[in-house]
XYZ file of C-alpha atoms in Angstrom:
372
model
C 43.305 4.333 -2.849
C 40.516 3.703 -5.449
C 39.948 -0.084 -5.359
C 39.204 -0.357 -8.971
C 42.252 1.865 -9.536
C 44.045 -0.289 -7.690
C 42.574 -4.138 -8.990
C 43.602 -2.194 -12.204
C 47.518 -1.899 -11.892
C 48.010 -5.257 -10.635
C 45.789 -6.478 -13.126
C 48.185 -4.688 -15.226
C 51.602 -5.533 -13.415
C 50.836 -9.352 -13.804
C 50.725 -8.924 -17.703
C 53.493 -6.762 -17.848
C 55.679 -9.517 -16.358
C 54.213 -12.288 -17.783
C 55.890 -10.447 -21.148
C 53.095 -8.770 -22.361
C 53.582 -4.904 -23.174
C 51.908 -2.134 -21.140
C 49.459 -0.718 -23.918
C 47.983 -4.361 -24.573
C 47.828 -5.200 -21.039
C 45.569 -1.969 -20.815
C 43.942 -3.335 -23.863
C 42.422 -6.201 -22.166
C 41.637 -4.723 -19.364
C 39.493 -2.798 -20.353
C 36.145 -5.157 -21.499
C 36.994 -7.052 -18.097
C 34.926 -4.957 -15.874
C 32.236 -4.256 -17.982
C 31.801 -8.297 -18.732
C 32.060 -8.759 -14.962
C 28.960 -6.587 -14.180
C 26.673 -7.892 -16.921
C 27.723 -11.166 -15.917
C 26.657 -10.681 -12.324
C 24.026 -9.196 -12.713
C 22.586 -11.358 -15.235
C 23.607 -14.471 -12.736
C 21.598 -12.005 -10.066
C 18.427 -12.422 -12.400
C 18.423 -15.906 -12.734
C 18.622 -16.470 -9.185
C 15.622 -13.426 -8.575
C 13.479 -15.057 -11.578
C 13.961 -19.084 -9.616
C 12.985 -16.816 -6.565
C 10.315 -15.366 -7.468
C 8.705 -19.062 -8.739
C 9.462 -20.591 -5.716
C 8.400 -18.182 -3.520
C 5.085 -17.498 -5.625
C 4.319 -21.284 -5.644
C 4.999 -22.001 -2.307
C 2.303 -18.229 -1.178
C -0.113 -20.367 -3.841
C 0.591 -24.404 -2.583
C 2.246 -25.595 -5.182
C 5.918 -26.852 -6.211
C 6.462 -24.442 -8.750
C 9.613 -24.828 -11.736
C 11.186 -28.752 -10.002
C 12.157 -30.773 -13.126
C 14.768 -28.029 -15.634
C 18.580 -28.618 -13.209
C 18.040 -29.697 -9.848
C 14.765 -28.005 -7.704
C 13.932 -26.188 -11.106
C 17.188 -23.956 -10.706
C 17.848 -24.234 -14.341
C 14.359 -23.208 -15.244
C 15.451 -18.756 -16.117
C 17.968 -20.603 -18.419
C 15.451 -22.206 -20.483
C 13.364 -19.048 -20.520
C 16.324 -17.064 -21.534
C 16.963 -19.293 -24.218
C 13.594 -19.579 -25.528
C 12.805 -15.751 -25.877
C 16.319 -16.100 -27.851
C 15.298 -18.144 -30.836
C 11.626 -16.191 -30.857
C 10.297 -15.328 -33.864
C 11.625 -10.649 -33.864
C 8.389 -9.289 -35.231
C 7.997 -5.705 -35.205
C 4.378 -4.147 -36.246
C 3.405 -3.039 -39.834
C 2.564 0.581 -38.799
C 5.142 0.656 -35.482
C 8.447 2.891 -35.847
C 11.495 0.223 -36.267
C 13.523 2.916 -34.745
C 11.897 3.676 -31.660
C 10.363 0.592 -31.203
C 14.130 -0.839 -31.344
C 15.455 1.980 -29.547
C 13.349 1.633 -26.926
C 14.679 -1.320 -24.765
C 18.119 -0.623 -25.386
C 17.954 2.823 -23.449
C 15.695 0.304 -20.323
C 18.193 -2.131 -19.505
C 21.770 0.147 -20.569
C 21.149 2.566 -17.795
C 20.427 -0.609 -15.377
C 23.653 -1.995 -15.832
C 25.625 1.281 -15.988
C 24.656 1.514 -12.718
C 26.486 -1.562 -10.933
C 29.176 0.042 -11.416
C 28.671 2.287 -8.310
C 27.647 -0.855 -6.250
C 29.806 -2.146 -3.764
C 29.584 -5.579 -3.026
C 32.339 -5.769 -0.396
C 35.088 -3.430 0.574
C 37.375 -3.537 -2.241
C 35.167 -5.453 -5.094
C 33.445 -2.636 -6.920
C 33.770 -1.167 -10.319
C 34.701 2.306 -10.400
C 34.366 4.533 -6.449
C 32.443 7.054 -8.357
C 32.716 10.260 -6.164
C 29.811 11.259 -6.970
C 27.897 7.577 -7.255
C 24.736 8.068 -5.989
C 23.892 11.384 -8.049
C 25.009 9.151 -11.280
C 23.240 6.312 -9.728
C 20.173 8.620 -9.831
C 20.503 10.614 -13.376
C 21.005 6.837 -14.789
C 17.648 6.231 -13.653
C 15.873 8.633 -15.050
C 16.733 7.775 -18.360
C 15.117 4.323 -18.244
C 11.074 5.592 -18.638
C 12.321 7.753 -22.123
C 12.195 3.931 -23.341
C 9.404 2.939 -22.209
C 8.104 5.915 -23.439
C 9.595 5.452 -26.892
C 8.230 1.638 -26.620
C 4.832 2.689 -25.387
C 4.670 5.448 -28.144
C 6.550 3.683 -31.192
C 3.926 0.610 -30.834
C 0.876 2.086 -32.279
C -1.016 0.252 -30.269
C -3.363 2.104 -27.374
C -3.220 -0.180 -24.717
C 0.991 0.229 -25.033
C 1.069 3.609 -25.712
C -1.627 4.210 -21.862
C 1.409 1.829 -20.713
C 4.638 4.303 -22.008
C 2.411 7.529 -19.812
C 1.912 5.701 -17.254
C 5.368 4.553 -16.598
C 6.465 8.311 -17.649
C 4.202 9.323 -15.351
C 4.610 7.035 -12.364
C 8.766 7.454 -12.672
C 8.694 10.872 -12.358
C 6.912 10.774 -9.095
C 8.784 8.270 -7.288
C 12.261 9.765 -8.442
C 12.136 12.902 -5.838
C 10.970 11.036 -3.198
C 14.112 8.953 -3.887
C 16.395 11.382 -4.530
C 14.771 13.275 -1.229
C 15.363 9.710 0.661
C 19.334 9.205 -0.378
C 20.089 12.640 -0.298
C 18.883 12.509 3.306
C 21.900 9.725 3.993
C 24.299 11.254 1.729
C 24.142 14.274 4.034
C 24.779 12.138 6.857
C 27.694 10.746 5.182
C 29.304 13.926 4.189
C 30.208 12.231 0.536
C 28.160 11.118 -3.023
C 30.451 7.854 -3.065
C 28.782 4.332 -1.510
C 31.651 3.107 -0.775
C 31.943 6.448 2.025
C 28.233 5.566 2.900
C 29.524 1.965 3.816
C 32.445 3.252 5.751
C 30.357 5.424 7.408
C 27.889 2.817 9.215
C 31.126 0.362 9.893
C 32.935 -0.083 13.570
C 29.562 -0.725 15.600
C 28.552 -3.565 13.861
C 24.255 -3.411 13.688
C 24.487 0.092 16.076
C 25.911 2.022 13.421
C 23.733 1.119 10.912
C 21.763 3.966 8.753
C 18.616 2.114 9.088
C 18.489 3.006 13.148
C 18.687 7.157 12.179
C 16.801 6.908 8.677
C 13.699 4.166 9.470
C 11.642 6.813 7.537
C 14.270 7.524 4.653
C 14.315 3.697 3.904
C 10.176 3.259 3.610
C 10.103 6.479 1.265
C 13.374 4.723 -0.264
C 11.605 0.962 -0.421
C 8.391 1.920 -1.303
C 9.600 4.174 -4.378
C 12.418 1.866 -5.349
C 9.392 -0.238 -5.653
C 7.074 1.315 -7.895
C 10.534 2.676 -9.970
C 10.898 -1.254 -10.242
C 7.277 -1.469 -11.082
C 6.071 -4.064 -8.621
C 3.053 -4.969 -7.653
C 1.365 -3.096 -5.873
C 2.837 -0.874 -8.194
C 2.743 -2.849 -11.428
C 0.023 0.237 -13.146
C 2.879 0.279 -16.806
C 1.878 -3.661 -17.676
C -1.162 -4.368 -15.493
C -2.778 -7.201 -17.393
C -6.109 -7.316 -16.424
C -6.224 -3.528 -17.768
C -3.916 -3.023 -20.323
C -2.913 -6.447 -21.862
C 1.217 -5.709 -21.110
C 0.915 -2.307 -21.653
C 4.233 -0.853 -23.118
C 5.037 -4.371 -23.662
C 2.203 -5.879 -25.414
C 3.755 -5.423 -28.769
C 7.061 -6.444 -28.336
C 7.943 -10.481 -28.676
C 11.364 -12.763 -28.995
C 14.522 -11.065 -27.633
C 13.559 -6.776 -27.394
C 10.321 -8.453 -24.577
C 13.343 -10.249 -23.195
C 15.004 -7.233 -22.592
C 12.385 -6.010 -21.106
C 12.207 -8.557 -19.300
C 15.793 -8.602 -18.185
C 15.234 -5.148 -17.133
C 12.743 -5.479 -14.548
C 14.255 -7.433 -12.261
C 18.249 -6.162 -13.213
C 16.720 -3.066 -11.355
C 14.779 -5.002 -8.360
C 17.961 -6.204 -7.174
C 19.999 -3.062 -8.076
C 16.852 -1.776 -5.456
C 17.557 -4.175 -3.453
C 21.576 -3.995 -3.262
C 21.157 -0.296 -2.862
C 19.212 -0.358 0.067
C 21.461 -3.006 1.603
C 24.559 -0.412 0.701
C 22.635 2.760 1.696
C 20.820 1.457 5.119
C 22.220 -2.109 5.951
C 26.224 -1.169 6.029
C 26.724 -3.139 2.867
C 29.075 -5.370 3.582
C 29.773 -4.903 7.086
C 28.835 -7.464 9.864
C 26.347 -7.593 12.369
C 29.306 -7.741 15.153
C 32.101 -5.598 14.317
C 35.270 -7.482 12.815
C 37.464 -6.417 15.736
C 35.017 -8.190 18.487
C 34.794 -11.139 16.048
C 38.525 -11.129 16.192
C 39.080 -10.751 19.800
C 36.804 -13.471 20.221
C 38.317 -15.836 17.826
C 41.586 -14.764 19.572
C 43.318 -13.278 16.624
C 44.523 -9.636 15.362
C 42.147 -7.781 13.019
C 45.022 -7.048 10.603
C 45.459 -11.263 10.606
C 46.293 -11.622 6.465
C 43.815 -14.797 6.347
C 41.115 -13.355 8.422
C 40.843 -10.321 6.336
C 40.522 -12.650 2.999
C 37.519 -14.420 4.817
C 36.194 -11.488 6.181
C 35.977 -10.387 2.932
C 34.503 -12.678 1.241
C 31.934 -12.976 3.753
C 31.496 -9.913 3.619
C 29.967 -10.228 -0.210
C 27.913 -12.673 1.105
C 26.649 -10.417 3.786
C 25.863 -8.155 0.727
C 24.030 -10.417 -1.139
C 22.448 -11.973 2.059
C 20.661 -8.196 2.772
C 20.147 -7.275 -1.020
C 18.169 -10.658 -1.353
C 15.917 -10.219 1.980
C 14.473 -7.135 -0.176
C 13.891 -9.363 -2.512
C 12.153 -11.811 -1.182
C 9.796 -9.308 0.877
C 9.006 -7.572 -2.525
C 8.222 -11.174 -4.023
C 5.715 -11.915 -1.322
C 4.364 -8.090 -1.542
C 2.970 -9.822 -5.620
C 0.772 -12.318 -2.972
C -0.117 -10.338 -0.557
C -0.940 -6.739 -1.522
C -3.536 -5.622 -4.560
C -2.760 -3.206 -7.019
C -3.785 0.195 -6.507
C -5.785 2.767 -9.210
C -3.578 4.827 -11.132
C -4.366 7.787 -9.137
C -4.080 6.534 -5.752
C -0.509 5.600 -7.348
C 0.082 9.731 -8.191
C -1.146 10.824 -4.910
C 0.811 8.747 -3.450
C 3.650 10.186 -4.717
C 2.951 13.229 -5.248
C 0.875 14.590 -1.856
C 2.518 11.761 0.879
C 5.647 10.446 0.117
C 7.525 13.727 -1.743
C 6.257 16.209 1.606
C 8.014 13.500 4.320
C 10.271 13.514 2.237
C 11.124 17.074 2.670
C 10.397 16.813 6.665
C 12.611 13.929 6.411
C 15.182 15.441 5.114
C 15.664 18.651 6.886
C 15.211 16.989 9.957
C 18.179 15.009 9.388
C 19.770 18.371 8.587
C 18.386 19.734 11.700
C 19.478 16.581 13.847
C 23.002 16.706 12.319
C 23.482 20.303 13.456
C 22.310 19.637 16.815
C 23.700 15.820 17.151
C 27.291 15.744 14.889
C 28.266 13.100 17.025
C 24.967 10.484 16.064
C 24.391 12.353 12.325
C 27.721 12.978 10.605
C 28.386 15.892 11.733
């Protein structure tokens, strides 16, 4: 059964048992998944911003945020509050409709992509049968918002940033999709839940990272470029374009770009964990752990504990890659725009095609190992 349908039925049935009408119970359920998604993604962004500041400070041998809450944990909250109350300025010669619509088009598709992310075995909003396809389709909408923001600002730096963002996204979406399709081919499914379950049973030995090491490198490099992280932050390079497509934005519109970049980073890290590192799966199979503990693997208490630990495993794997992305910011120099496009079209794209064809061949030759 679809986990999201199961949760919906349990929730509505509980409300009906309390005396509410079935129609009212379903109406109360409708906004709940989206609200949980927004809250979860926002909390993930706040933690990522705090980690960015602390890790960056450690790389530069300084302390970083310290006084706003314990260890400065409330500093991202203070930044967000400040942006909410900042004046919203629209340049005199800008297109007001496109100027406002740009940040919205950047943020909404990324938030919608969280619908298919399985944080645990039965903890996701919607187990869509074409989940990977939906995620790739949604990720292609954000560059339209970036181009719209750069064009509507009536600023040469913003326009250059928007054009760079569009070119960069087109260049790296194809290798990203090719790497994901190799995983889909091995799993025989576009569902993120099926992809994780296909990796379970053998612990760390069953994870796709061992069968798709080239695909992992392709996916991670392309994901960093899609998130516009250094060394691929050409669309907003401060030394060249002031802030690129963000130059004319203030207040909450700028805040949407800021939130969108970190939400996309967390989403990309979660997708790496789901596609290549077993998602909620443990390095040691649950049956083996249950045997060590001397209890049955179908024990209810064990299942509840493992469910909570599964969420922890997913987040730990994701935040490990967020840590790597932050570390790259202080260890790798920014590439030139021509180098960035050459890397995408002349290297990653051919390697992605070869990796996909090789995966298909190995799937036919070694069906047991490659999901035939």
